Structures are given as C-alpha cells and as structure tokens.
C-alpha atoms as one frame of an Amber mdcrd trajectory, in Angstrom:
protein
 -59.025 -68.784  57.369 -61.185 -67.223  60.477 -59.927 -66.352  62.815 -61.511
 -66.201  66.784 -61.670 -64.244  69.375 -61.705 -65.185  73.537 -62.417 -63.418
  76.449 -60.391 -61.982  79.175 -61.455 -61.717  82.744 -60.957 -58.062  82.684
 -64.383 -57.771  79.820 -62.065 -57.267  77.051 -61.674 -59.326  74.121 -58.583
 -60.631  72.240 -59.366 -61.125  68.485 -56.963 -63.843  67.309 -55.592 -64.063
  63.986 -54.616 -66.731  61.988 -51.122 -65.401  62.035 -51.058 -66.078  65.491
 -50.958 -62.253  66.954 -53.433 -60.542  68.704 -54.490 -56.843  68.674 -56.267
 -55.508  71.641 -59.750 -53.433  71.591 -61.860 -51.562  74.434 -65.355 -51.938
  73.890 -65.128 -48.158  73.901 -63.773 -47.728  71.093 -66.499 -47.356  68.500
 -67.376 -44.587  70.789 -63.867 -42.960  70.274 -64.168 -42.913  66.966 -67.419
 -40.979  67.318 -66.144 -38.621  69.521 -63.098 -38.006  66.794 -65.368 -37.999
  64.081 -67.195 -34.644  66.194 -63.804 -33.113  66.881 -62.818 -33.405  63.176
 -66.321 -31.981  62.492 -65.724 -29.227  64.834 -61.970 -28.599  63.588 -63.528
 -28.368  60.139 -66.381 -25.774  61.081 -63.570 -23.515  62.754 -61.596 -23.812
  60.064 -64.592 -22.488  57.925 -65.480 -19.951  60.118 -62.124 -18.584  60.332
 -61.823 -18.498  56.185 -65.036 -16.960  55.742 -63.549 -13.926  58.853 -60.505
 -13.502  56.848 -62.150 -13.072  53.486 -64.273 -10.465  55.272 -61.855  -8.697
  56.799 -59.623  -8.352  54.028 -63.138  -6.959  52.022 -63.556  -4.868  54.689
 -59.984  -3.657  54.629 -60.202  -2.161  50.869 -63.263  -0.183  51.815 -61.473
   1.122  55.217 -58.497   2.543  52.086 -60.919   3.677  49.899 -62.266   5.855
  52.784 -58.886   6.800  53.799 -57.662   7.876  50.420 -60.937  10.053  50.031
 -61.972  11.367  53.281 -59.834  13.292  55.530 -62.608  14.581  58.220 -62.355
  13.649  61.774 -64.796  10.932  60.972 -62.698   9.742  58.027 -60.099   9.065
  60.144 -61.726   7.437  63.043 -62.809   4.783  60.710 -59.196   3.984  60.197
 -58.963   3.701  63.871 -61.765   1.545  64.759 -60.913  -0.717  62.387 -57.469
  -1.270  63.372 -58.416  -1.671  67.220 -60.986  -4.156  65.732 -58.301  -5.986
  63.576 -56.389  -6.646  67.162 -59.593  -8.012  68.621 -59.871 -10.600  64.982
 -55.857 -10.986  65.501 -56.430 -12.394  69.052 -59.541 -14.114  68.310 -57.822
 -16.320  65.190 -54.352 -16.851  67.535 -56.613 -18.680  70.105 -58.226 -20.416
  67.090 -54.639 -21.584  65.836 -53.572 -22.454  69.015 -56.530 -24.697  69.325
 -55.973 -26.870  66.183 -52.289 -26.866  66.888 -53.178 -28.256  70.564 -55.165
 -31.061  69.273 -53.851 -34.082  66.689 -56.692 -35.713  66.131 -55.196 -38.503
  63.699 -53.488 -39.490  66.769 -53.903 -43.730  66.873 -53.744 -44.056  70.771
 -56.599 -40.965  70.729 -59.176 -41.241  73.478 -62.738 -40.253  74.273 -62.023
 -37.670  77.005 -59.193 -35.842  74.436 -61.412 -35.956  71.522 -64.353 -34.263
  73.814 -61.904 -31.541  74.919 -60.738 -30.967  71.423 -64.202 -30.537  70.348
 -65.200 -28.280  72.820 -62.146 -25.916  72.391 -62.665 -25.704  68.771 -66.063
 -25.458  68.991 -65.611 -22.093  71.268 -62.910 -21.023  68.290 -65.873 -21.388
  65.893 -68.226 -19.226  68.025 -65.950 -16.455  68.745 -64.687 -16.139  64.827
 -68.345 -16.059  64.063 -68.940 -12.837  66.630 -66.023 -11.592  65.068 -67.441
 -12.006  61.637 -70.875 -10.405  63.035 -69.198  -7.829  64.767 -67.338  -7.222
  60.595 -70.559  -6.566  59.605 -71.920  -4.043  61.535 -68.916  -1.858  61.458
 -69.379  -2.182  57.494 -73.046  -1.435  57.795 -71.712   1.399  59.682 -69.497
   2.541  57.176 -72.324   2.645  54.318 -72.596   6.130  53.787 -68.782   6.944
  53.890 -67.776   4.210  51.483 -70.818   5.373  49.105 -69.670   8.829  49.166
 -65.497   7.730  49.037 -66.676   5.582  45.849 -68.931   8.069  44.428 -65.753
  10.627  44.220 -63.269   7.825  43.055 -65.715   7.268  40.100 -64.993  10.634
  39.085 -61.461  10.372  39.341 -60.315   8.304  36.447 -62.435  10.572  33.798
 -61.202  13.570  35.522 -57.623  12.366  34.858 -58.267  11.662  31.571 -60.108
  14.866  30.638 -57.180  16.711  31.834 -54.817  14.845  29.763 -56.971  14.988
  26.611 -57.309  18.937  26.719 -53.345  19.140  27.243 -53.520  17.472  24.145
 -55.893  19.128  22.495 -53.919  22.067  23.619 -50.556  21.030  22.389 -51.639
  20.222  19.048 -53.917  23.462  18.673 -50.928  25.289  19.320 -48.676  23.025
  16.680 -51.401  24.191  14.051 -50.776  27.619  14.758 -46.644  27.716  14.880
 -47.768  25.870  11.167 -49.611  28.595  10.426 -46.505  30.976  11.353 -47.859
  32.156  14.255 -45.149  32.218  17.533 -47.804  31.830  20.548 -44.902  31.888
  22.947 -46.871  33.407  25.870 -48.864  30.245  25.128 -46.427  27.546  25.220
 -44.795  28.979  27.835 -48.562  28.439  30.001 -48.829  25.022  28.383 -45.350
  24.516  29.389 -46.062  25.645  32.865 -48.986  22.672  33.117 -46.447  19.969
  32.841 -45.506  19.692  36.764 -49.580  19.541  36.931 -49.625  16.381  34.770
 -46.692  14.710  36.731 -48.560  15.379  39.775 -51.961  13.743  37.860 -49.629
  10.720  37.105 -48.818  10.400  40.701 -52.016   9.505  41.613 -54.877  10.489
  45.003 -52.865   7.928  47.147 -49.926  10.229  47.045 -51.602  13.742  46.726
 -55.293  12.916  47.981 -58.658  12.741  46.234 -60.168  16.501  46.531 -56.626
  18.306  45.413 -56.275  15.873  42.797 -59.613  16.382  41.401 -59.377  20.025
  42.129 -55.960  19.994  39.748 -57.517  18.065  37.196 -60.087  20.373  36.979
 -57.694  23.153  36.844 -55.638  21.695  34.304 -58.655  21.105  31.543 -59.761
  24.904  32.163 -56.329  26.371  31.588 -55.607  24.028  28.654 -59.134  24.743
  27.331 -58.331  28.210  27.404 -54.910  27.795  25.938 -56.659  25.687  23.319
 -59.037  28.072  22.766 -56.701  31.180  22.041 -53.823  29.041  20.139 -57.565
  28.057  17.971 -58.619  31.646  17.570 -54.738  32.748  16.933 -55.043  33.348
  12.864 -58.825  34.463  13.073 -57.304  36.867  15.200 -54.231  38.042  12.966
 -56.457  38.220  10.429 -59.028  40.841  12.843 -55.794  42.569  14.073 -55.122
  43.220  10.270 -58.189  44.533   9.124 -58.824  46.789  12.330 -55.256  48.466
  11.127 -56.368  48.875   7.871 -59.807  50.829   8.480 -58.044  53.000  11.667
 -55.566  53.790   8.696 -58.269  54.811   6.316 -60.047  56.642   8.908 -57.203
  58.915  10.444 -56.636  60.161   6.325 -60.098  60.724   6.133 -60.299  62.498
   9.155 -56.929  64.688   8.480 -58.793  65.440   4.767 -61.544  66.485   7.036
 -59.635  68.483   9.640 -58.262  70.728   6.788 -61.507  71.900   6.332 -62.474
  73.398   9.746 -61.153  76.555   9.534 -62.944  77.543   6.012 -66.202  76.423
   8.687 -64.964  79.205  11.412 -64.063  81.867   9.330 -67.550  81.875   8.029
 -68.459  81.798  11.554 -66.362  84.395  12.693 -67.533  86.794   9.456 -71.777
  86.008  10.572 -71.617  85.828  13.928 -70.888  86.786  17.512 -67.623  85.514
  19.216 -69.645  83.879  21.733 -71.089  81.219  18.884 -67.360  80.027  17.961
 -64.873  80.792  20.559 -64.698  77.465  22.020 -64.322  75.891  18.398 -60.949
  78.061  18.096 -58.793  75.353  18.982 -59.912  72.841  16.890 -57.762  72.679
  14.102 -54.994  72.509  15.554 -56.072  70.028  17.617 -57.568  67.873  15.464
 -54.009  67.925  13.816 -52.129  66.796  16.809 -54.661  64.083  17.089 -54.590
  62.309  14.090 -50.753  62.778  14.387 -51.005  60.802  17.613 -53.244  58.186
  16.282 -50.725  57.889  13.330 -48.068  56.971  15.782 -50.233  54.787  17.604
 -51.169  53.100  14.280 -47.234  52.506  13.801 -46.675  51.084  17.714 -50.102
  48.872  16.674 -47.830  47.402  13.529 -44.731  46.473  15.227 -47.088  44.551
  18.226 -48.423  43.107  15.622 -46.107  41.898  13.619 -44.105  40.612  16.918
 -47.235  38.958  17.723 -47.906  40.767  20.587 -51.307  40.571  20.696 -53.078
  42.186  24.297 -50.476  45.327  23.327 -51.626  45.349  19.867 -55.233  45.574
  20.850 -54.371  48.113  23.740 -53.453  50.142  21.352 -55.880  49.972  18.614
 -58.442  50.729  21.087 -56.140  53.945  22.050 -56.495  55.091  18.035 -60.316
  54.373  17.893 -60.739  56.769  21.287 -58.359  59.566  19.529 -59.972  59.231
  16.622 -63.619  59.020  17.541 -62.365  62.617  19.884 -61.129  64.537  16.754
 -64.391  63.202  14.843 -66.513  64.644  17.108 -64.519  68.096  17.232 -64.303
  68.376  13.975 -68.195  67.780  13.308 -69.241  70.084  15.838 -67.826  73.260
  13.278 -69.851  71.904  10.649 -73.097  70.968  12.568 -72.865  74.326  14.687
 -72.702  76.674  11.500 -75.698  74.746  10.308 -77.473  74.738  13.091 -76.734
  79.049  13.387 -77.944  79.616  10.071 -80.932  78.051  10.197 -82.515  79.877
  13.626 -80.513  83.520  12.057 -82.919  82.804   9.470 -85.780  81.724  11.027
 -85.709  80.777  14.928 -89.765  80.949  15.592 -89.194  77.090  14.152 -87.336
  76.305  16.770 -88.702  78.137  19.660 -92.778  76.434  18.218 -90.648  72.991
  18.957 -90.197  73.720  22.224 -93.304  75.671  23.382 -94.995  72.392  21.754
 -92.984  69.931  23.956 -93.824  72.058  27.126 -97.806  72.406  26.572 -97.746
  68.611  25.358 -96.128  67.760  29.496 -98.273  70.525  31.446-101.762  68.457
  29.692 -99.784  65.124  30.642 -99.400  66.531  34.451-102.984  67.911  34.414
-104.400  64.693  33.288-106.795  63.290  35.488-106.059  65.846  38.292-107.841
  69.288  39.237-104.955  70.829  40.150-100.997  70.023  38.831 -98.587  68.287
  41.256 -95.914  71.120  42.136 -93.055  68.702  41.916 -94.312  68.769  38.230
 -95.706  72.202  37.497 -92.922  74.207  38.613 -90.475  73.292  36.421 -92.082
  73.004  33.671 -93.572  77.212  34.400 -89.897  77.843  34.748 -89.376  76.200
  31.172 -91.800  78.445  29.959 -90.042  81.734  31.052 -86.345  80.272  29.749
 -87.812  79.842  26.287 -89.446  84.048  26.470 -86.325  84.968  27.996 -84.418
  83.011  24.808 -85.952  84.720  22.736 -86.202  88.057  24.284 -82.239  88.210
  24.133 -82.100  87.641  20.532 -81.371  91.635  20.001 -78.558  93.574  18.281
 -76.846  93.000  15.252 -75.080  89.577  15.743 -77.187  88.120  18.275 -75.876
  85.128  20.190 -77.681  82.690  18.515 -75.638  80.047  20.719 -76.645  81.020
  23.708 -80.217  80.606  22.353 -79.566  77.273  21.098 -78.138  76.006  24.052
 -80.766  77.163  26.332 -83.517  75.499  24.105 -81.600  72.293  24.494 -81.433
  72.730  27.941 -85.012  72.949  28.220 -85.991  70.967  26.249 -84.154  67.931
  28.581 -85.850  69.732  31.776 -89.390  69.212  29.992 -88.247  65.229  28.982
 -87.321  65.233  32.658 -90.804  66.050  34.300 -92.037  63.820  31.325 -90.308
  60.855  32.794 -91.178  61.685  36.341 -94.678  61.636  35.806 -94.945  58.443
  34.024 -92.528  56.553  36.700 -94.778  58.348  39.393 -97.856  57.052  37.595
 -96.450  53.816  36.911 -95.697  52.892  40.872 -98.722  54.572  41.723
C-alpha cells in the first residue's frame, strides 16, 4: 500500500507510512546530500594528494642516501640537510591534513549543509598545500640532478669493482695452489695474499659502512696486489727453471775463465822479453787477480745455490747478477794481455799502418770543416791542427831499442776520439744551423 504525505504549518512535510510512523525531512536536504557528496569528493582528492606526496618523498628519500653514501663534500651534505628541514615542512603539512579528516565524519546521519561546506573547505586547503608540497619535492629533486647522476654513476662501478677484487684473490689463491703443486714454497707470497684478507672483510662490509671512494679505492688496490701476486706465483717455475740455467752457464763460464786466467802470464812474459816496462806494467797484477775473482764468483755461485734451493728468489738473483759483474771484470782483464800483445806486435812491425789510419781520419774532418766555408771555424780547426802535431810527435818518440809502443798506441786512440769529436760538432752545428 501507498502511503501519503501532509503538510505542516511550519513548510515541512510528514511522509506517512502505512505502518503508521512518520519520518521527518527538510526540504534541504537533497541539498545536504550534495554538499556531502563535495566533502567526500574533497576528502578523497586529499587523500590522493597526500598518497601521491608520500610516494614522492619516500623516492626522493633513496636518492637523498644514495648521495649521502657517495658524496661527502660540503654540498653532499647540505643535501641531507635541506631535505630533512623539508621533510618537517611535509610532516606538518600531512598532520594538518590528518587532523582535517579526523575533524570531519562525514557518514554522520544528522550531517548538515553548513558542516559539510566547512569540511570541504578544510580538506580542500589540505589538498592544496600537499600539492605545493609535492611541487616544492620536485624542484629540490630537479635540483639534485647532477649529484644523484654522479652518486649513481660511481655506485655502478661499485658492484664490478667488488667483484673484480674478489675474482683476482681467487685467481691469486689458486695460482699459488698450482705452484706449492709444483713444489714450489711461495711463502713471501702467501704471506701477501694472506695479508689481503682484512681487505676482503672490509669489501664485504660494504660503502655504507666504509664509504664509496675508499671502498673503490681498496678494491682497486686489492685486484693490483693480487694481480701481482698472481702474476709471480704464475711465473714461479718459469722462473726456477731461469734461476737454473743462469747457474749453470755462470758455472761454465767461471771454469772457462780460470782455464783462461792460467794463461796470462805465458802472454806477459812474452811481453816483458819484447818490450818496454811501460807496455805491461799495469797488466802485472792480473793473474793474480783474475784468480781471486773467479774464486769469488765461485763462492757467489755456491750462496746463488742455497737461495735457490730455499727458494729465495730476489737473493738468488742479487747474487747472480754479483757473479756476471765479477766475471764480466776478470774477462775483460784477462783479454786485455792477449789483445795488447797483439796489438804491440803488429805497430813493432809495422806502425806507418796505423799512424796512415789516423792522418786519414784527420784530413777526411779538416775537408768536412772547410766545406762550404773560405776559411775553417776555429772552434773546429784548432783541434783538429793539434791532432795533427800528437800523431808527428807519436811517432817522433818511437826511438831506442824497445820503444814504448804503448804510449804510441794510446795516444793514437786518443786522437783519434778528439778528431770523432770535432766530427760530431760540426754536423750537430750544421744540423741546428
């Protein structure tokens, strides 16, 4: 059944049911639902607005740690500070925004116009200010562009740095395992491969804990030592095997050089029998000398063996080296006899040969300073005049019966190197020139 509805003197209207009750209506009241319908819409938009600040602030919050955990400048760490005094501005912004929606029940039956209006307006003024708080987000991440490029630039490095330091320790460890396999101790390097181990820990540990820069600095550090480590512990037998061979030959060498050695003196008693005192005095000593020598290297040869053969490597190398410079001393000694006889016979026979050479070599650098000139540049010509005399003087002391045929030799050497001398000038003077 209908029911039907009367009206009241006051311009209200009673709608009667067929129960017999009565519920009570304002004509306003189509208008109060419209004005809760705005305040729900406005409740709603705030509630977006403050989801959409939130999400953007806790965006913007990972880029503010990446920054922190990369750059420590003074401008590094004001970002952390603006952004903090900018989260208490967002913190006060969202408590007025929960204090509106708490203020306002808006499912409320006995709701009116004038509430629903002032809910409305409240949460419409929450809306706007968490939307200048999300604009005011973005520029201070605009802001931050080039710092949070550059922080994630240098994290992307981290991760393969950290893993390229842990591969060569690897690489390391097990170069060195091949070698122990191979019989050879490395201790010195396991004891630097052991020393890297507080270096990995600290890898482990991570750039929140030790920072960015030293953490890619010690990963860095780590792969060049454990390259080098890898390296060596790689080279290890290749380098037994060298050690080995190089005390071998300085073995062979020092007998051939003692054989040799025992054959100086035969040299200098010819030399003593042919010639004057002045053409072997200084080669007196040599025998002996070249005795003591190869003795010396001999005992070096032994010291070599026993580093060696305790693996000491650097000492065993020291002192090859040491043998090879005794050695290549007595070598020299010893084929200075030989080669000065030779030369001593051959100008006692005939030293015109020799003195030719020389005149040669000076006429060949007076036409070479004459060329293209009228008259010789003295820096030039004077020497090589003085030449000139040395060689007639030379020559002109060749006289009694054992002339010093040393003294001649020596000063045709000597200018010979004064005439390469001017020779060289020239051509560097022409050359700039």
């Amino acid at each position: 059944m209908g029911g039907r509805s009367t009206d009241g003197g006051d311009g209200e209207r009673a709608d009667v049911t067929t129960s017999g009750g009565t519920r009570r209506w304002g004509w306003g009241s189509g208008r109060t639902e419209n004005k809760r319908a705005d305040a729900q819409a406005a409740k709603d938009a705030a509630a977006e607005a403050f989801y959409e600040l939130d999400s953007a602030q806790r965006d913007l919050r990972i880029s503010v740690e990446t920054i922190n955990a990369v750059d420590d400048s003074p401008q590094g760490r004001q970002v952390a500070a603006d952004f903090a005094e900018l989260g208490t501005r967002i913190d006060q912004v969202s408590h007025r925004y929960i204090t509106a929606v708490d203020a306002h029940d808006l499912d409320r039956d006995d709701l009116d116009a004038g509430t629903a209006d002032r809910a409305r307006a409240d949460l419409e003024q929450a809306r706007r200010e968490l939307e200048q708080s999300r604009t005011e987000l973005e520029r201070f991440r605009e802001r931050l562009g080039p710092l949070l490029d550059r922080a994630e630039t240098q994290l992307a490095r981290l991760a393969p740095a950290v893993e390229r330091a842990r591969q060569g320790l690897l690489q390391a460890t097990t170069a060195l395992e091949n070698a122990r396999t191979a019989g050879l101790q490395a201790d010195d390097l396991a004891a630097r491969l052991a020393a890297l181990s507080p270096e990995l820990t600290k890898l482990n540990e991570g750039a929140g804990r030790h920072g960015l820069p030293e953490t890619l600095e010690r990963a860095d550090r780590v792969v060049r030592e454990a390259e080098a480590i890898r390296g060596e512990a790689e080279r290890l037998p290749e380098r037994a095997a060298e050690t080995d061979r190089r005390l071998s030959s300085l073995r062979t060498r020092a007998q051939a050089l003692d054989t040799r050695a025992g054959k100086v003196e035969p040299v200098l008693s010819e030399l003593r029998r042919r010639f004057s005192a002045a053409c072997w005095q200084d080669l007196q000593e040599v025998p002996q000398q070249a005795v003591r020598t190869v003795r010396q290297a001999e005992e070096k040869l032994r010291e070599a063996q026993q580093a060696r053969d305790a693996q000491r490597w650097v000492e065993a190398t020291s002192l090859l080296a040491t043998v090879r410079a005794l050695l290549n001393t007595t070598d020299e000694a010893v084929k200075a006899a030989g080669e000065r006889l030779q030369r001593l016979n051959e100008v006692s026979v005939d030293h015109s040969a020799e003195v030719e050479k020389v005149r040669f070599a000076i006429r060949d650098a007076q036409r070479l300073a004459m060329a293209g000139r009228s008259t010789p540049d003295p820096r030039h010509a004077e020497p090589l005049d003085r030449s000139v005399q040395r060689v007639d003087d030379a020559v002109a002391g060749l006289t009694g019966r054992h002339p010093d045929y040393w003294r001649f030799v020596t000063e045709l050497d000597a200018v010979r190197e004064t005439v390469q001398e001017v020779v060289g000038r020239i051509r560097r003077d022409r050359a700039g020139g």
